[in-house]
XYZ file of C-alpha atoms in Angstrom:
630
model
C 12.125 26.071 32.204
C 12.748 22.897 30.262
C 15.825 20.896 32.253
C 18.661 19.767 29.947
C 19.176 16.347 28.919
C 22.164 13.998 28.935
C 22.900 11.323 26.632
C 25.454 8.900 28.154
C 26.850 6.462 25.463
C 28.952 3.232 26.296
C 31.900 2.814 23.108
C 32.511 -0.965 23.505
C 29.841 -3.044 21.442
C 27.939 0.174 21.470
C 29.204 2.597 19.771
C 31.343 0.300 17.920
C 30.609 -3.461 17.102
C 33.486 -4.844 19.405
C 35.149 -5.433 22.235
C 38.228 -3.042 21.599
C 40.517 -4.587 23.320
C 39.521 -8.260 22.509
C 40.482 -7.165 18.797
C 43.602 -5.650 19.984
C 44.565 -9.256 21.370
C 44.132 -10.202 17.496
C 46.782 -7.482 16.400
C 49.571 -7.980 19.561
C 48.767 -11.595 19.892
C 49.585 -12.496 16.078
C 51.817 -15.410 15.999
C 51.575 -16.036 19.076
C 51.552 -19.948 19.366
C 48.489 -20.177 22.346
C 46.816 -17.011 20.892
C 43.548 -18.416 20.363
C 43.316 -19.716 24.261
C 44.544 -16.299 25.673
C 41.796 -14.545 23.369
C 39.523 -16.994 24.806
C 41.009 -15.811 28.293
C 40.434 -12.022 27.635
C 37.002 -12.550 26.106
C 35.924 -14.832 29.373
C 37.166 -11.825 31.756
C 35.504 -8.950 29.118
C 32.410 -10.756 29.639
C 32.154 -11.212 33.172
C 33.238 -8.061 33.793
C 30.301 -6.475 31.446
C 27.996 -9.207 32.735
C 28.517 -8.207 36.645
C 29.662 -11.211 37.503
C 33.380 -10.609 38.606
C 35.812 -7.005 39.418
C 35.941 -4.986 36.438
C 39.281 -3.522 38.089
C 40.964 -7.130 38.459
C 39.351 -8.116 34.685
C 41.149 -5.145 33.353
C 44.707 -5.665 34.799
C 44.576 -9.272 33.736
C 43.664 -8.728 30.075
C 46.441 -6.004 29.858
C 48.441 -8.642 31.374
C 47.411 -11.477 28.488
C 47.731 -8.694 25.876
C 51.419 -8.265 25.987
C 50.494 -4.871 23.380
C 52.736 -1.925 22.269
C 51.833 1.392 21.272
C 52.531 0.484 17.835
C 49.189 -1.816 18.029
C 47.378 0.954 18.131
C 47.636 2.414 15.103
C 46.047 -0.999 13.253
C 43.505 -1.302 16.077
C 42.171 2.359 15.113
C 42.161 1.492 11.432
C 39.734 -1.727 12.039
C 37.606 0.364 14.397
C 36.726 2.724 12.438
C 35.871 0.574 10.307
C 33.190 -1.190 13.334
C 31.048 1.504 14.019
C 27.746 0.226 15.090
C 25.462 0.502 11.763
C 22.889 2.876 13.575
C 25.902 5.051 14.635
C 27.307 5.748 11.533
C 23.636 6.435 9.842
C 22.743 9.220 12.775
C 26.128 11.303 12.552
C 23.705 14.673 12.390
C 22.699 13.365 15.860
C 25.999 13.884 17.640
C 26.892 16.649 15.906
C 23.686 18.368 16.641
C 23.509 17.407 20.214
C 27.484 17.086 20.645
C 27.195 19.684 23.911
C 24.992 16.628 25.247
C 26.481 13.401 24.626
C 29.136 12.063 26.669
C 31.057 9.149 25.828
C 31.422 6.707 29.198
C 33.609 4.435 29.104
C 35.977 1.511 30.861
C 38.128 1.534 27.622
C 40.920 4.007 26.677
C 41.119 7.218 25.384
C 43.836 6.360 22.967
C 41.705 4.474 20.868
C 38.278 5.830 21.596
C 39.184 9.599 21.080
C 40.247 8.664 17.340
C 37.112 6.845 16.936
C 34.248 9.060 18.279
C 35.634 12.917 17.253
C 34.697 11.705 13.943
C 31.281 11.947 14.883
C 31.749 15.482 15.941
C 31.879 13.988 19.927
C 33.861 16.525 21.799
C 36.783 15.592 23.471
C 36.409 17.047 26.448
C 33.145 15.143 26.873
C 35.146 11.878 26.192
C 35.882 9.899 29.753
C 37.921 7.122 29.587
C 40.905 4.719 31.033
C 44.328 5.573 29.680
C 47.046 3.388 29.282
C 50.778 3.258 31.153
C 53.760 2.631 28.831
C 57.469 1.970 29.432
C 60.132 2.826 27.352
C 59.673 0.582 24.666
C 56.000 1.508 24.285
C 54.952 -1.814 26.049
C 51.527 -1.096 27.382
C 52.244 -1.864 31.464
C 48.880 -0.863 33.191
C 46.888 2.020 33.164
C 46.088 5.266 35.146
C 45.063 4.104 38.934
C 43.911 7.559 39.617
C 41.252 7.502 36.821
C 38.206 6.651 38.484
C 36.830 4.475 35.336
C 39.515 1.645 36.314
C 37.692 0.902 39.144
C 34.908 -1.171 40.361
C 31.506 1.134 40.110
C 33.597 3.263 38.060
C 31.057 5.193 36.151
C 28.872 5.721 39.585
C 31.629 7.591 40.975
C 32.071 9.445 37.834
C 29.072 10.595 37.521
C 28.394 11.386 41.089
C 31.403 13.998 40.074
C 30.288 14.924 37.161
C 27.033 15.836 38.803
C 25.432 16.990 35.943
C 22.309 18.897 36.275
C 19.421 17.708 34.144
C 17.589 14.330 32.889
C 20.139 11.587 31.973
C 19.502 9.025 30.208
C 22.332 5.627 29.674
C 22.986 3.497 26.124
C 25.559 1.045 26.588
C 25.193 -3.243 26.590
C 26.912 -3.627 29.786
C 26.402 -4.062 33.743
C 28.406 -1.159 34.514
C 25.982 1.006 32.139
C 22.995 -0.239 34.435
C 24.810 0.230 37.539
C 24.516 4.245 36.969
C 20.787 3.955 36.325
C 20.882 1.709 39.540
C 22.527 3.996 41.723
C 20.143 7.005 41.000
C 22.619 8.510 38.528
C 20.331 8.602 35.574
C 16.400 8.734 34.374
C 16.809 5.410 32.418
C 18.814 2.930 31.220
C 18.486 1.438 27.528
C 19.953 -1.954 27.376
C 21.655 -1.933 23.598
C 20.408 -5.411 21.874
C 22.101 -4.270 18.342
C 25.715 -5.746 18.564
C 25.629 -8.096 21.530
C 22.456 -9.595 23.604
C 23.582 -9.498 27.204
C 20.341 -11.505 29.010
C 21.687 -10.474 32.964
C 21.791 -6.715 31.188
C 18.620 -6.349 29.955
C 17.070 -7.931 32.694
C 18.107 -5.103 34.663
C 17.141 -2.481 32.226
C 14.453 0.225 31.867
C 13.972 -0.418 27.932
C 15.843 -2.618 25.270
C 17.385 -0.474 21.794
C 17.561 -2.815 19.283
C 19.770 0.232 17.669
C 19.891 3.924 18.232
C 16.933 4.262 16.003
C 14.729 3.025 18.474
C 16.634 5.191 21.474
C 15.978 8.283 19.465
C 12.782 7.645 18.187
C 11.752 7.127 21.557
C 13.428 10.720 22.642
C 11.172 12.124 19.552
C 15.107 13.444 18.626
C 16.182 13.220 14.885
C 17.030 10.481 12.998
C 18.513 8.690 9.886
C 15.439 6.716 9.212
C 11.673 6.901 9.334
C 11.108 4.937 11.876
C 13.065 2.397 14.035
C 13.273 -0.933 12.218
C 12.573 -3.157 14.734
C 9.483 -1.841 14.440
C 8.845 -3.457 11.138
C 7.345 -6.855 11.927
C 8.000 -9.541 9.417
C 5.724 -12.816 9.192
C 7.214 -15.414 7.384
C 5.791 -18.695 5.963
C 5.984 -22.219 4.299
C 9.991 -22.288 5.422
C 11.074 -19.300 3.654
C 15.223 -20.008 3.481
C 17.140 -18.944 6.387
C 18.845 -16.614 4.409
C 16.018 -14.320 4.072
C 15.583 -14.785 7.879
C 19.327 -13.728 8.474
C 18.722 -10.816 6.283
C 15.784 -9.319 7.698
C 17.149 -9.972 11.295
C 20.772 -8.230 9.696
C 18.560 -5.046 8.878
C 16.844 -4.813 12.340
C 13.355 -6.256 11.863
C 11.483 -8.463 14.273
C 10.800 -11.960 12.630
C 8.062 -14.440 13.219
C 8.606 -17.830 11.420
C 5.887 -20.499 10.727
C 7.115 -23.639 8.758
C 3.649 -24.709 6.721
C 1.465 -23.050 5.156
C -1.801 -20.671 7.110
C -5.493 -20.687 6.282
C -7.045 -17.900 5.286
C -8.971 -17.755 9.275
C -5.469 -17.884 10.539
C -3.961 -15.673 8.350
C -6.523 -13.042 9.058
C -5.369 -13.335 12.714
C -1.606 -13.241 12.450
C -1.369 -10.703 10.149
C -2.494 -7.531 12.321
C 0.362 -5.231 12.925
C 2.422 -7.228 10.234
C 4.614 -4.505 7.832
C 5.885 -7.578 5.722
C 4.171 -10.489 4.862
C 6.658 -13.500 2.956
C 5.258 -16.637 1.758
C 5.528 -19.477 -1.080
C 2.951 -20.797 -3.267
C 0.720 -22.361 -1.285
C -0.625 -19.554 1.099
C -3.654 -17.802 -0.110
C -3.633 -13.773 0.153
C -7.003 -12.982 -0.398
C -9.181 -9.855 -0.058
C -10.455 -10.780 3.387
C -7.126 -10.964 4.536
C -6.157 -7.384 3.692
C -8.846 -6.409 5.176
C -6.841 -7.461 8.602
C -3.550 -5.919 7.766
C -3.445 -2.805 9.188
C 0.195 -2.257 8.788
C 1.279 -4.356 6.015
C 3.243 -2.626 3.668
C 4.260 -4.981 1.326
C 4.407 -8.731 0.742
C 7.258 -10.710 -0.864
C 6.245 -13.820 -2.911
C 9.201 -16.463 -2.499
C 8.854 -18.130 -6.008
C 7.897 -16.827 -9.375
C 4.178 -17.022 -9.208
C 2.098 -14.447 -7.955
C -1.151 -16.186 -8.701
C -2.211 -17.263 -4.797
C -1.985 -13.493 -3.967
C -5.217 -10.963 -5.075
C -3.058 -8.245 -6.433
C -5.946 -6.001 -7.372
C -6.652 -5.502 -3.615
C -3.097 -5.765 -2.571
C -3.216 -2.497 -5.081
C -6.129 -1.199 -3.420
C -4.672 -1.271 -0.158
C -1.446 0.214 -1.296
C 0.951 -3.011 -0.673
C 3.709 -3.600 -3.117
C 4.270 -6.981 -4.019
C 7.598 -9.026 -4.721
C 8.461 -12.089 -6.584
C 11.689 -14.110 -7.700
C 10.934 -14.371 -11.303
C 14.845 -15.925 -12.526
C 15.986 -16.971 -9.058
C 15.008 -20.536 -9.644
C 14.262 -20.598 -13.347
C 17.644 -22.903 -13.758
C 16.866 -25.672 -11.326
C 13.234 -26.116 -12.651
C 15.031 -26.480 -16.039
C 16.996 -28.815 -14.838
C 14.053 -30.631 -13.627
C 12.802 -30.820 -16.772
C 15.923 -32.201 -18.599
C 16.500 -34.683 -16.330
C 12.547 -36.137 -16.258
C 12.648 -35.698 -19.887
C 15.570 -37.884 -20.224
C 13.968 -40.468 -17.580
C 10.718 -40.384 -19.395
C 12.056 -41.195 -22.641
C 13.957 -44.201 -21.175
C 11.072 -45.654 -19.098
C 13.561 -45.402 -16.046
C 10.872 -44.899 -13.205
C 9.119 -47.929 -14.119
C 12.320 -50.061 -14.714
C 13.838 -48.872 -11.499
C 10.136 -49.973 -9.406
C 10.778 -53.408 -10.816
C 14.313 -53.499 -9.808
C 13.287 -52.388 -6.282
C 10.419 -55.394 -6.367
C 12.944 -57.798 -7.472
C 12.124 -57.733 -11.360
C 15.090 -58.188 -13.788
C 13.308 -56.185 -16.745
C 16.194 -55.765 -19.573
C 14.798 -54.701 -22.788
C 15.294 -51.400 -25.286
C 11.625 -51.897 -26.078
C 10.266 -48.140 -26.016
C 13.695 -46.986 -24.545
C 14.877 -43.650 -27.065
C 17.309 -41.117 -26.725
C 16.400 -37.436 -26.355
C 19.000 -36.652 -29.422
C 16.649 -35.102 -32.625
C 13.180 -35.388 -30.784
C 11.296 -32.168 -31.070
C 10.384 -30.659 -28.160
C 7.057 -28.159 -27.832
C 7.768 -25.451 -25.121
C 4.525 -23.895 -24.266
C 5.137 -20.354 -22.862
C 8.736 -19.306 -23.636
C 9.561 -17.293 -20.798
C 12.216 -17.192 -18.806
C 12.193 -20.810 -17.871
C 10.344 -21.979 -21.398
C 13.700 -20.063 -23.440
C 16.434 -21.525 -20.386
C 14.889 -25.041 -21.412
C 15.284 -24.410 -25.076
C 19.109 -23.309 -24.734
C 19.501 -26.646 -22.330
C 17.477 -28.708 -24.832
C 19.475 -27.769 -28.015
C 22.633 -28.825 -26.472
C 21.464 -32.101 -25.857
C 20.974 -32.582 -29.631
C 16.794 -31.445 -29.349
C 15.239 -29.989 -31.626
C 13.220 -27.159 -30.356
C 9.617 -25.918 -30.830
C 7.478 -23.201 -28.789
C 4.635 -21.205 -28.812
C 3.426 -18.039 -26.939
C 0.778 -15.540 -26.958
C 3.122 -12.956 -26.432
C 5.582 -12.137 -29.107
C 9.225 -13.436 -27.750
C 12.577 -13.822 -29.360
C 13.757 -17.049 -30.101
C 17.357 -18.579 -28.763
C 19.501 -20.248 -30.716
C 17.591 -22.485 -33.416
C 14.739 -22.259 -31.973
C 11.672 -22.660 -34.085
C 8.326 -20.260 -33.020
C 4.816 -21.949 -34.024
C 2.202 -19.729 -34.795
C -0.840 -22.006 -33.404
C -0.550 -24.010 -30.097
C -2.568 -26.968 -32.444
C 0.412 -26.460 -34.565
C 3.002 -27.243 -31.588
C 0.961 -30.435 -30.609
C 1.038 -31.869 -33.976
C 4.874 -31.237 -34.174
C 6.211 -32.221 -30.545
C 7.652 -35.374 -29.369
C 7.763 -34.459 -26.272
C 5.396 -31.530 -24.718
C 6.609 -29.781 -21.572
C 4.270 -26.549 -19.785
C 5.821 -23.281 -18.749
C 2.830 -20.469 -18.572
C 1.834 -18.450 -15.442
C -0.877 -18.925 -12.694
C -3.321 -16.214 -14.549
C -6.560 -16.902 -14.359
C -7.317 -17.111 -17.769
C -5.103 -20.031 -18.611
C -6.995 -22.154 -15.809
C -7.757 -25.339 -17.424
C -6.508 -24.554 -21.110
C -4.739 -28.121 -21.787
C -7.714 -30.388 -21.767
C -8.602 -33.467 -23.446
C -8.549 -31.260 -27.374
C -5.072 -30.350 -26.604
C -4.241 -33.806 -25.696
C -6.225 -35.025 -29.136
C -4.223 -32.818 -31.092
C -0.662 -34.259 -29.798
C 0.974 -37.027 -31.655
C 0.583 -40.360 -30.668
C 2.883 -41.540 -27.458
C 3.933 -38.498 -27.090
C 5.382 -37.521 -23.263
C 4.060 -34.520 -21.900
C 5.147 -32.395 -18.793
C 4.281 -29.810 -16.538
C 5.554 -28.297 -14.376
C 4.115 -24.615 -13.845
C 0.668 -24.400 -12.745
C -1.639 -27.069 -11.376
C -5.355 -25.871 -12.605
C -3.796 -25.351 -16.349
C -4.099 -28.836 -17.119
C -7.369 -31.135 -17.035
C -6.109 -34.018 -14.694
C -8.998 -36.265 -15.605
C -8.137 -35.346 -19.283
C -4.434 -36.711 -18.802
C -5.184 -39.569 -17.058
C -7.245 -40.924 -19.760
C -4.440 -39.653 -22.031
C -1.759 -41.981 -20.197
C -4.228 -44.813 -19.630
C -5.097 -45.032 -23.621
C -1.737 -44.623 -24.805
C -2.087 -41.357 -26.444
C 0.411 -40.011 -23.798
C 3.046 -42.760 -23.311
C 4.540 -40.882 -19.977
C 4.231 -37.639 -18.165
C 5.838 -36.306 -15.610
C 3.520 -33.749 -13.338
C 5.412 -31.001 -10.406
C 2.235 -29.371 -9.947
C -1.285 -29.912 -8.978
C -4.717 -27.773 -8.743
C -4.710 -29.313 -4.826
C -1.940 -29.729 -3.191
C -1.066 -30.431 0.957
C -0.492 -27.753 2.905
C 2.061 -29.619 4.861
C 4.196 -32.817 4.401
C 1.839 -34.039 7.140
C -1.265 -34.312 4.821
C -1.523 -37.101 2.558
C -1.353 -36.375 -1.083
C -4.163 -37.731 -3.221
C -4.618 -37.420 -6.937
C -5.819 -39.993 -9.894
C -2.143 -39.875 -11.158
C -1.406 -42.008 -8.569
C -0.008 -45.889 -9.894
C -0.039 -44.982 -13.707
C 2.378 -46.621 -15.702
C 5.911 -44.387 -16.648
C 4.892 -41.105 -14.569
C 7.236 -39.219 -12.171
C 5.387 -37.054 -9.799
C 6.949 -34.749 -7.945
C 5.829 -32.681 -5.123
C 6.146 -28.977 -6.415
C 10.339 -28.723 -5.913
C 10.791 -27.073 -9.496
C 12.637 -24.827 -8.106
C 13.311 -26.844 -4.648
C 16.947 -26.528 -5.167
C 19.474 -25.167 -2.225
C 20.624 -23.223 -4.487
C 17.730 -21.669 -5.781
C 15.832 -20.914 -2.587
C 18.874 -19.320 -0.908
C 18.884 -16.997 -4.547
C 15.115 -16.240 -3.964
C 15.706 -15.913 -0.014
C 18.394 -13.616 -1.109
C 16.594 -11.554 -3.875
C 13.272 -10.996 -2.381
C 14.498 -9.313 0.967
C 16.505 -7.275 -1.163
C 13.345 -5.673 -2.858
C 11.805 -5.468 0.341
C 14.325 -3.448 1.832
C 14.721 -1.640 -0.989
C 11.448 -0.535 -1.222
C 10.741 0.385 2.835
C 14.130 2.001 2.946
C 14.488 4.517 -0.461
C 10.687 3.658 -1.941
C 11.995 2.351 -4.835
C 9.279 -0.523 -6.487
C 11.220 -1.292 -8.907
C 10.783 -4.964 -9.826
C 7.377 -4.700 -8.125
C 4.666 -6.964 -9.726
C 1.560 -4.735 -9.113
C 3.170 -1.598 -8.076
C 4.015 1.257 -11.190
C 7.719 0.678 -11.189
C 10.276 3.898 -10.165
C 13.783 3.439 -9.518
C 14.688 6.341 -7.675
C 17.983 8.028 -6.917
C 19.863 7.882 -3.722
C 18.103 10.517 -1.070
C 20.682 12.633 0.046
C 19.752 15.640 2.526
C 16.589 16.016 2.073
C 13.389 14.228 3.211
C 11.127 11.682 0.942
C 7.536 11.640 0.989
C 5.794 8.693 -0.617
C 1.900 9.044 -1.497
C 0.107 6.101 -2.835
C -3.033 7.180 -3.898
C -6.056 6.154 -6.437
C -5.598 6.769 -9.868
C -8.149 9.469 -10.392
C -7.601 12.999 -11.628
C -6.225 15.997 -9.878
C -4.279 14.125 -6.778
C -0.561 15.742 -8.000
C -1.861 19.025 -8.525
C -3.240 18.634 -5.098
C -0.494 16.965 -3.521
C 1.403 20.259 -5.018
C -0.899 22.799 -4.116
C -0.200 21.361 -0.475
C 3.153 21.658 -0.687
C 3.302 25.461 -2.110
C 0.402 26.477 0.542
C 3.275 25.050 2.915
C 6.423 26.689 1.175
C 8.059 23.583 1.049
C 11.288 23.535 -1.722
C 10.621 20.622 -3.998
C 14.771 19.095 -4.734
C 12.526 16.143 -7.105
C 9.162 14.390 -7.880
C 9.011 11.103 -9.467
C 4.916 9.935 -10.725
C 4.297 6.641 -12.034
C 0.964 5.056 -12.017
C -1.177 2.125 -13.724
C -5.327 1.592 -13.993
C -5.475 1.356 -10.149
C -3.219 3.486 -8.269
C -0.647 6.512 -8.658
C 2.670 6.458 -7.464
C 4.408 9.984 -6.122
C 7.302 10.112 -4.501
C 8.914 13.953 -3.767
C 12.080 14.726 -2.444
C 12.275 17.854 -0.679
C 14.088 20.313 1.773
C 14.818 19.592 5.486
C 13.309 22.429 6.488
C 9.431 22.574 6.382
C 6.610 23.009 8.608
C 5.608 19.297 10.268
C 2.048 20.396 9.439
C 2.477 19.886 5.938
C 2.737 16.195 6.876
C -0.810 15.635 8.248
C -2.098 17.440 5.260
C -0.671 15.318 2.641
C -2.767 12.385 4.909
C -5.504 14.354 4.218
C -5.421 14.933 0.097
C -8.170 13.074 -1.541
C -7.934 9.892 -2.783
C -4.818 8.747 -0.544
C -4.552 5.408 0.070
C -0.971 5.275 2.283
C 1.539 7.919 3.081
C 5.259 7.807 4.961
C 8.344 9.935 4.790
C 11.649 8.598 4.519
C 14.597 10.813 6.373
């Protein structure tokens, strides 16, 4: 016969995200002129209580002491805590209900606030064991109940030894008192819990660490809110990817590796085994090979708008979803653009490399303002139709050209032929993609066809543009300044030396790629692409998704999501179906999408199903990836 199992849960930074009674100092304390040094005092005693380091039983009477709290504090403190509940709590509330004969709440806190807290998660109150407080007449909180064992030093030992519960136990909690039942033979294991506070002296002493209850649950092969624990999700970041994608990732519960400069592709190939997500910039090369080595990599976020240094055929072939930031920073490489355009026009650069060499050069000579020159976009995109809006302002008259059909803004003038743009354009500035067709389509003909001393710029893709074309453009003349963001080499760190024939010409800013090096714009792409991510692992949605067939899905709500990526060949739904009937499983939604490569099926469905039905939707031909969502 199967022995029963007990789950003992800690409430303080456990179940909720605080110390309770360090946030009740907030509410009593308020106006208090020292309050911040007593908090300070109750937060030094809280922690060396939970640490082991000094008597819980003399921390306690001291912080009630500092707290000088009434029973009207309570109220407020139970309004904030509720709204504090760990994140993995509140997303596995069918846990506690379901196992609610199981779960005791242990705790060193008090029932008056904890009871409130926890019955909400259908926790019975009889398996709630906590401190309670003593009041006087005025409601002033004096002390609390001496005879409850939990006031005292090895508290939850002697608990427990009462309790004497018959079966496998098993302790959640972030503090030294939670060990010290696992310690004293009290319990199977003890799970330090990592997901509000990081006590080092507590998991030191424990059996395993819980990032969240995810990971305790998935570990007890026990329901839960989620697929699979997220720390489990390993994210490999590259090339200084903002901190705020870091922050966000770590905020969801993902392990993150960081590497500031770019990888080869030798040592991408070895880092990227067991990676789920894979985030880099523009200079890291995703290539077949390394797919080959990604055995867990489930999608890969580009930090910038091109997508060109990642093979998204095989990303498709593997079944990895890929992620850009196509607006994020279109308005600081505008910017970019105005400003060299304006610089350019003036002959600033040069001027200002005399000044620095001691050279007094004052003279209008080829110094003209940007007001009524005609400027050629090339590629009116989102940053080619930005440009034009910004251009217009400043008194430009505006030209462009694209192979796809695009609305103009404002006055903006379309040209049918890109000959016809050269011809017209004072000034000449590049905003196509990375596709491989456009590699080295401005050459020396497109510079012929511009007009004389015209100034040219570009600053989207490096192999585009011939360099040893525009150099002889700039050295005869025929280009009387340039200004270049983007080369077909460039260094994989600020280490390497950057080398390039552009080097020393007369009236040309060069730039080392930071279009869209802006704080601004890299915390908006380091804020946009993690959202995709997430989106994606957590609901399936690829919306936004630059290879993927793009669903946006509705919210899942009780039911269970399967997610098939599969080639696109004929018959795969009607056999993902006929897997699903043979299994009597209630379809609540199905959602197909698919381009030339792959299909994309995602089917919502009831709770209740036999687990077999999983292993055969592995199995249906033509699969490429599958995973269920809870």
């Amino acid at each position: 016969m199967a022995k029963d199992k007990y789950y003992i849960i800690d409430f303080d930074s456990t179940f909720t995200q605080v110390e309770a009674l360090d946030e009740l100092g907030e509410i009593s304390l308020a106006g208090e002129e020292n309050k911040d040094e007593i908090l300070q005092q109750i937060k030094d005693l809280t922690n060396g209580a939970m640490e082991g380091r000094s008597s819980f039983t003399e921390g306690l009477s001291k912080r009630l002491a500092l707290l000088k709290a009434n029973r009207r504090h309570l109220k407020p403190l139970i309004q904030l805590l509720q709204t504090k509940v760990s994140d993995s709590i509140k997303r596995n509330k069918e846990f506690f209900q379901t196992y609610a004969d199981h779960i005791l709440i242990v705790s060193s806190g008090f029932k008056e606030f904890i009871t409130p807290i926890v019955t909400e998660y259908g926790i019975k109150e009889e398996n709630i064991y906590a401190n309670t407080f003593r009041f006087d007449e005025q409601g002033n909180i004096i002390g609390f109940d001496e005879e409850n064992l939990l006031c005292l030093d090895r508290g939850k030992i002697k608990l427990l030894e009462e309790l004497a519960l018959e079966g496998d136990v098993y302790v959640l909690g972030d503090g030294y008192t939670d060990y010290e039942i696992k310690e004293a033979g009290l319990a199977n294991k003890f799970y330090a819990f990592t997901e509000n506070v990081v006590r080092d002296s507590v998991v030191a002493k424990a059996d395993d660490v819980a990032p969240s209850l995810d990971e305790f649950l998935y570990q007890h092969k026990l329901p839960m809110a989620i697929s699979y624990p997220k720390n489990r999700i390993r994210v490999l970041l590259l090339e200084n990817v903002h901190p705020k994608a870091v922050e966000l990732f770590k905020r969801e519960g993902y392990q993150i590796e960081t590497v500031s400069g770019a990888l080869s592709e030798d040592e991408l190939c070895e880092r990227i085994r067991n990676v789920s997500v894979l985030g880099i910039r523009s200079k890291t090369q995703v290539t077949k090979r390394v797919l080959e080595h990604a055995n867990k990599l489930m999608c890969i976020g580009a930090f910038c708008i091109g997508t060109n240094q990642i093979d998204l055929s095989a990303c498709l072939d593997a079944g990895v979803a890929v992620f850009n930031a196509p607006y994020s920073n279109t308005r600081s490489v505008v910017e970019l653009a105005i400003g060299e355009i304006i610089m350019l026009c003036r002959n600033a650069v040069d001027k200002s490399i005399k000044m620095h060499q001691g050279i007094w050069d004052k003279s209008a000579t080829g110094s003209v303002e940007v007001r009524d020159k005609k400027l050629g976009i090339i590629g009116y995109g989102s940053i080619g139709a930005q440009l034009s809006v910004l251009a217009e302002a400043l008194g430009m008259v505006v030209y462009y050209y694209d192979v796809v059909e695009r609305l103009q803004l404002g006055n903006a003038r379309k040209c049918e032929t890109l000959k016809q743009l050269l011809q017209i354009a004072d000034i000449v500035s590049l905003h196509v993609d990375g596709r491989t067709s456009n590699q080295g389509m401005f050459g020396a003909e497109e510079f012929a066809a511009m007009k004389d001393g015209a100034i040219f710029l570009n600053l989207s893709r490096g192999h585009i543009v011939d360099l040893p074309a525009l150099v002889e453009a700039i050295k005869s003349g025929k280009v009387r300044g340039a200004a270049v963001d983007v080369y077909p080499y460039e260094p994989a760190t600020n280490d390497e030396e950057f080398v390039s024939e552009l080097r020393g010409l007369p009236n040309v800013i060069l730039t080392p790629h930071i279009g869209g090096s802006t704080q601004e714009a890299q915390e908006n792409i380091g804020t946009f692409v993690p959202s995709r991510i997430m989106e994606y692992i957590n609901t399936g949605n690829s919306y936004q998704s630059v290879n993927f067939p793009n669903i946006q899905l509705p919210e899942l709500k009780n039911a269970h999501r399967l997610i098939h990526i599969h080639q696109n060949v004929p018959g795969v739904l009607a056999n993902i179906n006929s897997v699903l009937a043979g299994n009597q499983v209630n379809i609540l939604g199905q959602y197909l999408k698919t381009n030339e490569q792959i299909g994309y099926v995602i089917t919502d469905i009831d709770k209740l199903y036999d687990k077999k039905v999983i292993e055969e939707m592995k199995r249906v031909p033509a699969t490429i990836k599958f995973r269920i969502l809870y």
